[in-house]
mmCIF file of N, CA and C in Angstrom:
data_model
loop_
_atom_site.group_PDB
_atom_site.id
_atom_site.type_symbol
_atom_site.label_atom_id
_atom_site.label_comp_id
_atom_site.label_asym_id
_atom_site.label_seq_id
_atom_site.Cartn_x
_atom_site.Cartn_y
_atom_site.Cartn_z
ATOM 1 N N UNK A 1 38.516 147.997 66.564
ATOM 2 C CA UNK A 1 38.817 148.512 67.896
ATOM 3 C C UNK A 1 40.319 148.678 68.051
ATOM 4 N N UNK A 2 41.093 149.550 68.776
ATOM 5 C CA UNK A 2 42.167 150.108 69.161
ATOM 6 C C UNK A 2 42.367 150.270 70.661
ATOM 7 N N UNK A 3 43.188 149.677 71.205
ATOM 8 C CA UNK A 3 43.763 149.532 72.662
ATOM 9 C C UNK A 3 44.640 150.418 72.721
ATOM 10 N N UNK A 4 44.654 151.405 73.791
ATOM 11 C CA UNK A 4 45.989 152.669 74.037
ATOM 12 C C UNK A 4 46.639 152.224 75.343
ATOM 13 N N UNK A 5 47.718 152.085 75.465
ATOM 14 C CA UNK A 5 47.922 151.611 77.146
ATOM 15 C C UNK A 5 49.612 153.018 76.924
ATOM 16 N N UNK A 6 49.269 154.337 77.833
ATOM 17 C CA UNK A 6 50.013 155.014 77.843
ATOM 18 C C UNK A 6 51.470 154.726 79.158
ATOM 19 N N UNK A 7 52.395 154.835 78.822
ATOM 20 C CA UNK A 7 53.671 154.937 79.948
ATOM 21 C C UNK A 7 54.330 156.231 79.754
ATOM 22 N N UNK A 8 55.208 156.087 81.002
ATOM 23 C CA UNK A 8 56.523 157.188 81.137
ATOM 24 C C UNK A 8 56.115 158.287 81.686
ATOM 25 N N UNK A 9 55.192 158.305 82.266
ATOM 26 C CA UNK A 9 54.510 160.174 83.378
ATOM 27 C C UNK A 9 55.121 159.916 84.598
ATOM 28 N N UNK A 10 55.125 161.263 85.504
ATOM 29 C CA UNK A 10 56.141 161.302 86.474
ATOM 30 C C UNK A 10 56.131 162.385 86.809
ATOM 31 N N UNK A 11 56.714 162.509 87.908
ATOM 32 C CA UNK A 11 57.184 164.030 88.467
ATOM 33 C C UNK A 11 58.351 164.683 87.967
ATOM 34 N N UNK A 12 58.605 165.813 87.715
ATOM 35 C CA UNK A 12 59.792 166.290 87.334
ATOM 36 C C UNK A 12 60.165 167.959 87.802
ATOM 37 N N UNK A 13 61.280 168.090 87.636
ATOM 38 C CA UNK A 13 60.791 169.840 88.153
ATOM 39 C C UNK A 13 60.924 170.589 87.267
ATOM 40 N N UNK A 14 60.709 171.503 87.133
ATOM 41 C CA UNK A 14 60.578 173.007 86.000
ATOM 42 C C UNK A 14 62.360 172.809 85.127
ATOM 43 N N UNK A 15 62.242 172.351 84.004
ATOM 44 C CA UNK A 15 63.216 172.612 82.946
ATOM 45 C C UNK A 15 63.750 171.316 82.764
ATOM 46 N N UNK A 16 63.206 170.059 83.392
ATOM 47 C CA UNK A 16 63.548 168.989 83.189
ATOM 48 C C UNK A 16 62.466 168.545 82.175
ATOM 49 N N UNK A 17 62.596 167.041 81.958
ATOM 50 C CA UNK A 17 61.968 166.447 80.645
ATOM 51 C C UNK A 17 61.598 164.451 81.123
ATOM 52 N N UNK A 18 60.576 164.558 79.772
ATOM 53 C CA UNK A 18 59.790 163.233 80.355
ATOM 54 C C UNK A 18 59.639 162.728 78.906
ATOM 55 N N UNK A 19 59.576 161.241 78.498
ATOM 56 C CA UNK A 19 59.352 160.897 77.732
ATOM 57 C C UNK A 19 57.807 160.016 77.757
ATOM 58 N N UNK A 20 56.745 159.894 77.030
ATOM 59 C CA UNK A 20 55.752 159.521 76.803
ATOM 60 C C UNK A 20 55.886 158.607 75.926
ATOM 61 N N UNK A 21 54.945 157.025 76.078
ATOM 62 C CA UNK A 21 55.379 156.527 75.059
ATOM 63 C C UNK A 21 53.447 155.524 75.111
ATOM 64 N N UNK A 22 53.035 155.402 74.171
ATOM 65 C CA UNK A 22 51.374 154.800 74.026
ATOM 66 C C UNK A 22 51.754 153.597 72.906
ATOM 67 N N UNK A 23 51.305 152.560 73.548
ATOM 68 C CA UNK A 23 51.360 151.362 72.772
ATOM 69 C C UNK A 23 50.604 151.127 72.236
ATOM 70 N N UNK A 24 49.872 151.046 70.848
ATOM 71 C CA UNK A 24 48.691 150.795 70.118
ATOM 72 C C UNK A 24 48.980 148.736 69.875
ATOM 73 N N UNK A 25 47.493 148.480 70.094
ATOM 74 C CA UNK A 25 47.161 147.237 69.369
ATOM 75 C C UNK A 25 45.629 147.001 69.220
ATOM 76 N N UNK A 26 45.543 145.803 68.028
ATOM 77 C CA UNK A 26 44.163 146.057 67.321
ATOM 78 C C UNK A 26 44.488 146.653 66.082
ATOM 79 N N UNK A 27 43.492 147.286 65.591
ATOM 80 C CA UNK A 27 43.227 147.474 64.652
ATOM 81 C C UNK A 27 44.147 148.564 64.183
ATOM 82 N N UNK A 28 45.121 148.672 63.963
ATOM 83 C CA UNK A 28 46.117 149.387 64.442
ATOM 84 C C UNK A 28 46.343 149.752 62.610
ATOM 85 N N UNK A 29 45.933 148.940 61.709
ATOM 86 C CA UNK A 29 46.307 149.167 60.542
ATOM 87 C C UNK A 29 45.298 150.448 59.966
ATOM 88 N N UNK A 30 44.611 150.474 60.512
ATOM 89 C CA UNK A 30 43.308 151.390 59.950
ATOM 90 C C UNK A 30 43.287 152.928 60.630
ATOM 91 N N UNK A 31 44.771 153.079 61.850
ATOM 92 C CA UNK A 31 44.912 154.223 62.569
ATOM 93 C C UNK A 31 45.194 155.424 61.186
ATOM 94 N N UNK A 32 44.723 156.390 61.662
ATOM 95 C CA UNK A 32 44.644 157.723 60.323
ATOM 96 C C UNK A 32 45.430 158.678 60.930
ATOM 97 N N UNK A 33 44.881 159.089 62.434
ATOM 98 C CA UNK A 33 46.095 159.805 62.971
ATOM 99 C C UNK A 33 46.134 159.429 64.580
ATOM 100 N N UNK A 34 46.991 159.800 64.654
ATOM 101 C CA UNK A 34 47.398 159.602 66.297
ATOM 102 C C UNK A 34 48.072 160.906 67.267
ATOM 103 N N UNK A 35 48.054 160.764 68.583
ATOM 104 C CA UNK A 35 48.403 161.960 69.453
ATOM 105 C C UNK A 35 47.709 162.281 70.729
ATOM 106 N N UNK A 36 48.103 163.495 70.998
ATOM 107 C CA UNK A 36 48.237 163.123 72.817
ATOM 108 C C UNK A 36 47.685 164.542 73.146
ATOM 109 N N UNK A 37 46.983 164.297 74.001
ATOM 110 C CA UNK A 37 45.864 165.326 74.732
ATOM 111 C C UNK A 37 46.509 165.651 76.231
ATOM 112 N N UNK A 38 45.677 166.238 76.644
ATOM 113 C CA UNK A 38 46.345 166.380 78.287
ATOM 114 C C UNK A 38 44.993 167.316 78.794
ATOM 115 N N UNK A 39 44.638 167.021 80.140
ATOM 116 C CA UNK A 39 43.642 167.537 81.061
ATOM 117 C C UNK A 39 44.210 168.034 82.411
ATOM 118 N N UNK A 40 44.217 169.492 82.654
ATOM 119 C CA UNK A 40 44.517 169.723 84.098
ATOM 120 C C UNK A 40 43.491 169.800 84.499
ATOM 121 N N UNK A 41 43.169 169.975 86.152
ATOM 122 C CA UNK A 41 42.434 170.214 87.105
ATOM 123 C C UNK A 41 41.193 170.975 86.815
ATOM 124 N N UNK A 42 40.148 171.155 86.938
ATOM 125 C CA UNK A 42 39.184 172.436 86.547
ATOM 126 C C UNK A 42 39.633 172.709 84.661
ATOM 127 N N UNK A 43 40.195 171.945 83.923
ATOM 128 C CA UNK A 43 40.240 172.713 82.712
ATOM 129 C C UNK A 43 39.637 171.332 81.587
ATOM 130 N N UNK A 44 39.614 172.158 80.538
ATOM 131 C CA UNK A 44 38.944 171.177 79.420
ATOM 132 C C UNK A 44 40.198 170.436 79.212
ATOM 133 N N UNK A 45 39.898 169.192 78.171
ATOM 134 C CA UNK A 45 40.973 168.363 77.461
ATOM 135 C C UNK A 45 41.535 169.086 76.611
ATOM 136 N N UNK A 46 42.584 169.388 76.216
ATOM 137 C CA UNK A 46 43.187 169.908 75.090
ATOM 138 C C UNK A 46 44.531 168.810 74.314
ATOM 139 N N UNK A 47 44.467 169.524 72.797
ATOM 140 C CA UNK A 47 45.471 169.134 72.058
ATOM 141 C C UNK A 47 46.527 169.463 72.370
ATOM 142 N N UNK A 48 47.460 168.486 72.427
ATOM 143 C CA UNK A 48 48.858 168.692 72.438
ATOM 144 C C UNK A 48 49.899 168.702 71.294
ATOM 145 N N UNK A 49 49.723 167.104 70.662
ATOM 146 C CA UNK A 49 50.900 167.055 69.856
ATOM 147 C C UNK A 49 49.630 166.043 69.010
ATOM 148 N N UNK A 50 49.565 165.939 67.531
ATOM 149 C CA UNK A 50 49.397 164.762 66.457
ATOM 150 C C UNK A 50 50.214 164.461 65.282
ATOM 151 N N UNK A 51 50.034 163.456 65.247
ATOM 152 C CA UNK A 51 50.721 162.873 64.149
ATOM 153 C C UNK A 51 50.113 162.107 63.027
ATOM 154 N N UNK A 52 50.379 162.101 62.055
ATOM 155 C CA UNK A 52 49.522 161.349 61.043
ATOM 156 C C UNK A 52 50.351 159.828 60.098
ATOM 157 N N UNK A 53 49.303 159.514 59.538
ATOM 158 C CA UNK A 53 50.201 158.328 59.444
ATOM 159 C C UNK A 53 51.509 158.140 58.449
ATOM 160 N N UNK A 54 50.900 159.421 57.838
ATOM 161 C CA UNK A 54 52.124 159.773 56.376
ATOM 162 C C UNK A 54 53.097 160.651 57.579
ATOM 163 N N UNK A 55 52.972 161.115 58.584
ATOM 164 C CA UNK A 55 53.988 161.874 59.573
ATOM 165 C C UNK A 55 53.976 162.949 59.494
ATOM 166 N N UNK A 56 52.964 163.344 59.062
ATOM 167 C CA UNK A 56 53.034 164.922 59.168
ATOM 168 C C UNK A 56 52.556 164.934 60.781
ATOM 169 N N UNK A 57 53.029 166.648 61.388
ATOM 170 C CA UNK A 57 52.574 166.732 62.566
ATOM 171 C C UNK A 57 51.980 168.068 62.856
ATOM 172 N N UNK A 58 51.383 168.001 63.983
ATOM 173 C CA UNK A 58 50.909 169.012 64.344
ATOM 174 C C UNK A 58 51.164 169.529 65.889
ATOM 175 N N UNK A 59 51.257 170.791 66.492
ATOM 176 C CA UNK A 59 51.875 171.058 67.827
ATOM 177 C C UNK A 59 51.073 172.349 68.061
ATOM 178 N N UNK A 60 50.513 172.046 69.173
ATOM 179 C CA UNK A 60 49.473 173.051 70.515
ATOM 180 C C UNK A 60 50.966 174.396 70.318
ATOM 181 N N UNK A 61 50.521 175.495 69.906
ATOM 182 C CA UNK A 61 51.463 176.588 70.307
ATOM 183 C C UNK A 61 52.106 176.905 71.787
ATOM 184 N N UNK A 62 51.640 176.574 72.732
ATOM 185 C CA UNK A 62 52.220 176.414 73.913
ATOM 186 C C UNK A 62 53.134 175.147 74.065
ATOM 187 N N UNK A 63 53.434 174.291 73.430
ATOM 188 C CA UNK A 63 54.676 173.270 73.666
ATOM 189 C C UNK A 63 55.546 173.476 72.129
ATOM 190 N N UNK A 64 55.327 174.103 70.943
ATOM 191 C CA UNK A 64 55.859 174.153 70.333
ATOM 192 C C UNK A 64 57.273 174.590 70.646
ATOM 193 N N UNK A 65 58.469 173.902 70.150
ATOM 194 C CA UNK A 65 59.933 174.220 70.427
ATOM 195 C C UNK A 65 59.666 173.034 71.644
ATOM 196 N N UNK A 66 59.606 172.481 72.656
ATOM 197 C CA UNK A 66 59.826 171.862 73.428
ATOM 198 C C UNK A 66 59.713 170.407 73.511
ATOM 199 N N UNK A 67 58.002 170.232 72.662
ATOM 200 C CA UNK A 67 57.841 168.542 72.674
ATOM 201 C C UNK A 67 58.055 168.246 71.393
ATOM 202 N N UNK A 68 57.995 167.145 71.143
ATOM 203 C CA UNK A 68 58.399 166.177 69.887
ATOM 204 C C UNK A 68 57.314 165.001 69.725
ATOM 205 N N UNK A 69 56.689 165.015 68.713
ATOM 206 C CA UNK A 69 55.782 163.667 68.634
ATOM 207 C C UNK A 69 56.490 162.744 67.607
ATOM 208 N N UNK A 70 56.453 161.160 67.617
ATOM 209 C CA UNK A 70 56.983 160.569 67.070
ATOM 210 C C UNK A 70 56.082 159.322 67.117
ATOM 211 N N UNK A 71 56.826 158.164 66.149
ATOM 212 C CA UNK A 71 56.076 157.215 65.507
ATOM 213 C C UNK A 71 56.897 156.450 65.342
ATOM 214 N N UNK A 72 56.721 154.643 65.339
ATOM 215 C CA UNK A 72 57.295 153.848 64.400
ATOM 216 C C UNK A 72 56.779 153.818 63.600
ATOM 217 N N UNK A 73 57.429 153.018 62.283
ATOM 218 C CA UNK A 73 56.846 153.000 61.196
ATOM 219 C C UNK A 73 55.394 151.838 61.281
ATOM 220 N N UNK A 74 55.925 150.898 62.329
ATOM 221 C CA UNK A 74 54.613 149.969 61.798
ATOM 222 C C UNK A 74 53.500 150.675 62.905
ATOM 223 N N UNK A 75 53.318 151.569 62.909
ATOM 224 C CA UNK A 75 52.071 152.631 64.033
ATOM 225 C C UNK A 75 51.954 151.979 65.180
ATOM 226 N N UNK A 76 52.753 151.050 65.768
ATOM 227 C CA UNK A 76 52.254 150.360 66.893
ATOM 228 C C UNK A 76 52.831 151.785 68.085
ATOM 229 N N UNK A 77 53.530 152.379 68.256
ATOM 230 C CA UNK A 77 53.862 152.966 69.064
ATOM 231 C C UNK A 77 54.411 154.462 68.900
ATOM 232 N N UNK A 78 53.390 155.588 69.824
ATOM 233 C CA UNK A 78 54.004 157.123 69.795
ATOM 234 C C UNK A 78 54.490 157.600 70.902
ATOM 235 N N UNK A 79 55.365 158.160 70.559
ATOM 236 C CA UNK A 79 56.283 159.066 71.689
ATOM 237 C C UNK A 79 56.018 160.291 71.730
ATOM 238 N N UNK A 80 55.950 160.738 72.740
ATOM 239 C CA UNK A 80 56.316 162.746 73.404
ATOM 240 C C UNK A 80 56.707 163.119 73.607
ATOM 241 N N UNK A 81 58.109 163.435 73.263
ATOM 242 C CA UNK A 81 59.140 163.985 74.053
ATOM 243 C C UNK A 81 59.310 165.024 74.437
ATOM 244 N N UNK A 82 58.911 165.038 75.647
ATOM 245 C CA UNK A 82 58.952 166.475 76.385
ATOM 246 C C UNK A 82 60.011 167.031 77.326
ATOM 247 N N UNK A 83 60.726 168.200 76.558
ATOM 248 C CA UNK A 83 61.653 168.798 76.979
ATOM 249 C C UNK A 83 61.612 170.172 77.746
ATOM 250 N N UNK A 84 62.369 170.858 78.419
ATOM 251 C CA UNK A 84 62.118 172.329 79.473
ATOM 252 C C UNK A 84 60.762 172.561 80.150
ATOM 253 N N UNK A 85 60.472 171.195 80.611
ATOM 254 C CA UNK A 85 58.890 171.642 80.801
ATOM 255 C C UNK A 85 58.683 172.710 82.152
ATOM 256 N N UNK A 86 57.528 172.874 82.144
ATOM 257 C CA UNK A 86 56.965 174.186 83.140
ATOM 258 C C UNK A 86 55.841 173.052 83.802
ATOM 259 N N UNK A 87 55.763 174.235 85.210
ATOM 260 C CA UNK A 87 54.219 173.708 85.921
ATOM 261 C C UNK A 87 53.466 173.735 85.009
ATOM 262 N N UNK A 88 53.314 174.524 84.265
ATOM 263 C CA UNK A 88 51.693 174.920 83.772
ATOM 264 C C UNK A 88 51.542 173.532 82.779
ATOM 265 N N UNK A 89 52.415 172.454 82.731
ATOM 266 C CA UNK A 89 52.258 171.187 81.601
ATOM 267 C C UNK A 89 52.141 170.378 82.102
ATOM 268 N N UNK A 90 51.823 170.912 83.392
ATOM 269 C CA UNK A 90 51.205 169.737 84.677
ATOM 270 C C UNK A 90 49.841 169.328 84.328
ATOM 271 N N UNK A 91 49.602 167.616 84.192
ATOM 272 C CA UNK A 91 48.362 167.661 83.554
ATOM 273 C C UNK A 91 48.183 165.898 83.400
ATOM 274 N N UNK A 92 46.847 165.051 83.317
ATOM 275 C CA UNK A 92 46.680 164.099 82.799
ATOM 276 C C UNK A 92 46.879 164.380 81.031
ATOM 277 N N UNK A 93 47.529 163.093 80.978
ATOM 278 C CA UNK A 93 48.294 162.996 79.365
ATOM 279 C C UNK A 93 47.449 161.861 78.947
ATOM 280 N N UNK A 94 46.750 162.005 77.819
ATOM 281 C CA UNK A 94 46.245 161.078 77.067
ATOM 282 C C UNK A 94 46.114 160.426 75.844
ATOM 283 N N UNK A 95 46.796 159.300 75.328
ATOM 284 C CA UNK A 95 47.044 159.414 74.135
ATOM 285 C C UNK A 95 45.771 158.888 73.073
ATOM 286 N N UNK A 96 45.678 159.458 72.523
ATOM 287 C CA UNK A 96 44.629 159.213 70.806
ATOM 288 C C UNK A 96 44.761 158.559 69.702
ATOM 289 N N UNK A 97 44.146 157.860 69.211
ATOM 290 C CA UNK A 97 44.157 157.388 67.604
ATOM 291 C C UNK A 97 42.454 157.588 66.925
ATOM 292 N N UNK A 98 43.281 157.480 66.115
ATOM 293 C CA UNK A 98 41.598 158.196 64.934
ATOM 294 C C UNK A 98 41.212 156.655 64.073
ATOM 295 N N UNK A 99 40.312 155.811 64.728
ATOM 296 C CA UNK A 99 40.163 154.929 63.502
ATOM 297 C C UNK A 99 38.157 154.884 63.306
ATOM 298 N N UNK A 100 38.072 156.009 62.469
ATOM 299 C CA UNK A 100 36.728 156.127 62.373
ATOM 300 C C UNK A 100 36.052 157.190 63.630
ATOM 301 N N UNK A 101 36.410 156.706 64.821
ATOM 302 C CA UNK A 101 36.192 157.746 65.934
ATOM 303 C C UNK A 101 37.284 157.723 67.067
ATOM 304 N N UNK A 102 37.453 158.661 67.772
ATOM 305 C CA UNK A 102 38.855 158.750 68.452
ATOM 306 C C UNK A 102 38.500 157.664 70.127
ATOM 307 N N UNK A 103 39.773 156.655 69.900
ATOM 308 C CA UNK A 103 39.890 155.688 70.933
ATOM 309 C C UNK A 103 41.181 156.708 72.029
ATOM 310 N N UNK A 104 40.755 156.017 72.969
ATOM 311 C CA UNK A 104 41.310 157.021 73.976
ATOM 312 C C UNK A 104 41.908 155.989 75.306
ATOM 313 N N UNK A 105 43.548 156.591 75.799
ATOM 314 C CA UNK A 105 43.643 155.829 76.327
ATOM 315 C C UNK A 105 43.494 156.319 77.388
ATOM 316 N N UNK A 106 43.814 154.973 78.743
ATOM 317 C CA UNK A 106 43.604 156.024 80.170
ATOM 318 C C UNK A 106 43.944 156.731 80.464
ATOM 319 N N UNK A 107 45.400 157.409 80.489
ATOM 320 C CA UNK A 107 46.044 158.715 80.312
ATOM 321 C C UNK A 107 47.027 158.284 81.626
ATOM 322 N N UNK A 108 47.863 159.162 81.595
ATOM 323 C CA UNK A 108 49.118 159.282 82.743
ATOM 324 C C UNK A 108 49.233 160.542 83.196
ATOM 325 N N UNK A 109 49.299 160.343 84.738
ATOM 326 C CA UNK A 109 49.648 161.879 85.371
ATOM 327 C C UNK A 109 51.658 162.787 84.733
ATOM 328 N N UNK A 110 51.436 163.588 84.694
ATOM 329 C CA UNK A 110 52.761 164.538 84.536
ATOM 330 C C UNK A 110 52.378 165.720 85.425
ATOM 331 N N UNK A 111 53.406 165.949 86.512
ATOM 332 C CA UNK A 111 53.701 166.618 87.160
ATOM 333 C C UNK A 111 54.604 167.798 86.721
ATOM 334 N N UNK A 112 54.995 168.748 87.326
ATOM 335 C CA UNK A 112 55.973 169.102 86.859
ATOM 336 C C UNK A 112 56.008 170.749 88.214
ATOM 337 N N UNK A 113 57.178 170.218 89.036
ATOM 338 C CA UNK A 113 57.428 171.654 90.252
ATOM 339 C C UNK A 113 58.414 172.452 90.134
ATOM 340 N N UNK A 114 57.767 173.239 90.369
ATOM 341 C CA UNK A 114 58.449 174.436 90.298
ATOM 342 C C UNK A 114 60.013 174.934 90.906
#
């Protein structure tokens, strides 16, 4: 089992920036990949940013150039760094790990006005 407890969501306005940060504990040695989802209003969950444990990454074409996913080395903890953001990245943020099936944390609101 894998515990996600996400911080750092907030309001911000159009071209400002937020940092995300998900604390993993548990089984934390057996994480394969990790990363962060986001849900607006009326819309499905979608991918945002992943990371894997060798660090390779992966980025949703709509935040590419803007966010940043990151890692310590001992996997306990990922970051998002989200830079120039827009309304439209207004959204519950949720962060992920893959250990066998994806654990999910409660997620954090991000705002973001215009």
């Amino acid at each position: 089992q894998v515990q996600l407890v996400e911080s750092g969501g907030g309001l911000v306005q159009a071209g400002g920036s937020l940092r995300l940060s998900c604390a993993a504990s548990g089984s934390i040695g057996n994480i394969n990949v990790m990363g962060w989802y986001r849900q607006a209003p009326g819309k499905q969950r979608e991918l945002v940013a992943t990371i894997t444990s060798g660090g390779s990454t992966n980025y949703a074409d709509t935040v590419k150039g803007r966010f940043t996913i990151s890692k310590d080395n001992a996997k306990t903890t990922v970051v998002l760094q989200m830079n120039s953001l827009k309304p439209e990245d207004t959204a519950v943020y949720y962060c992920a790990a893959v250990v066998g099936y994806t654990h999910w944390g409660q997620g954090t609101q991000v705002t973001v006005s215009s």
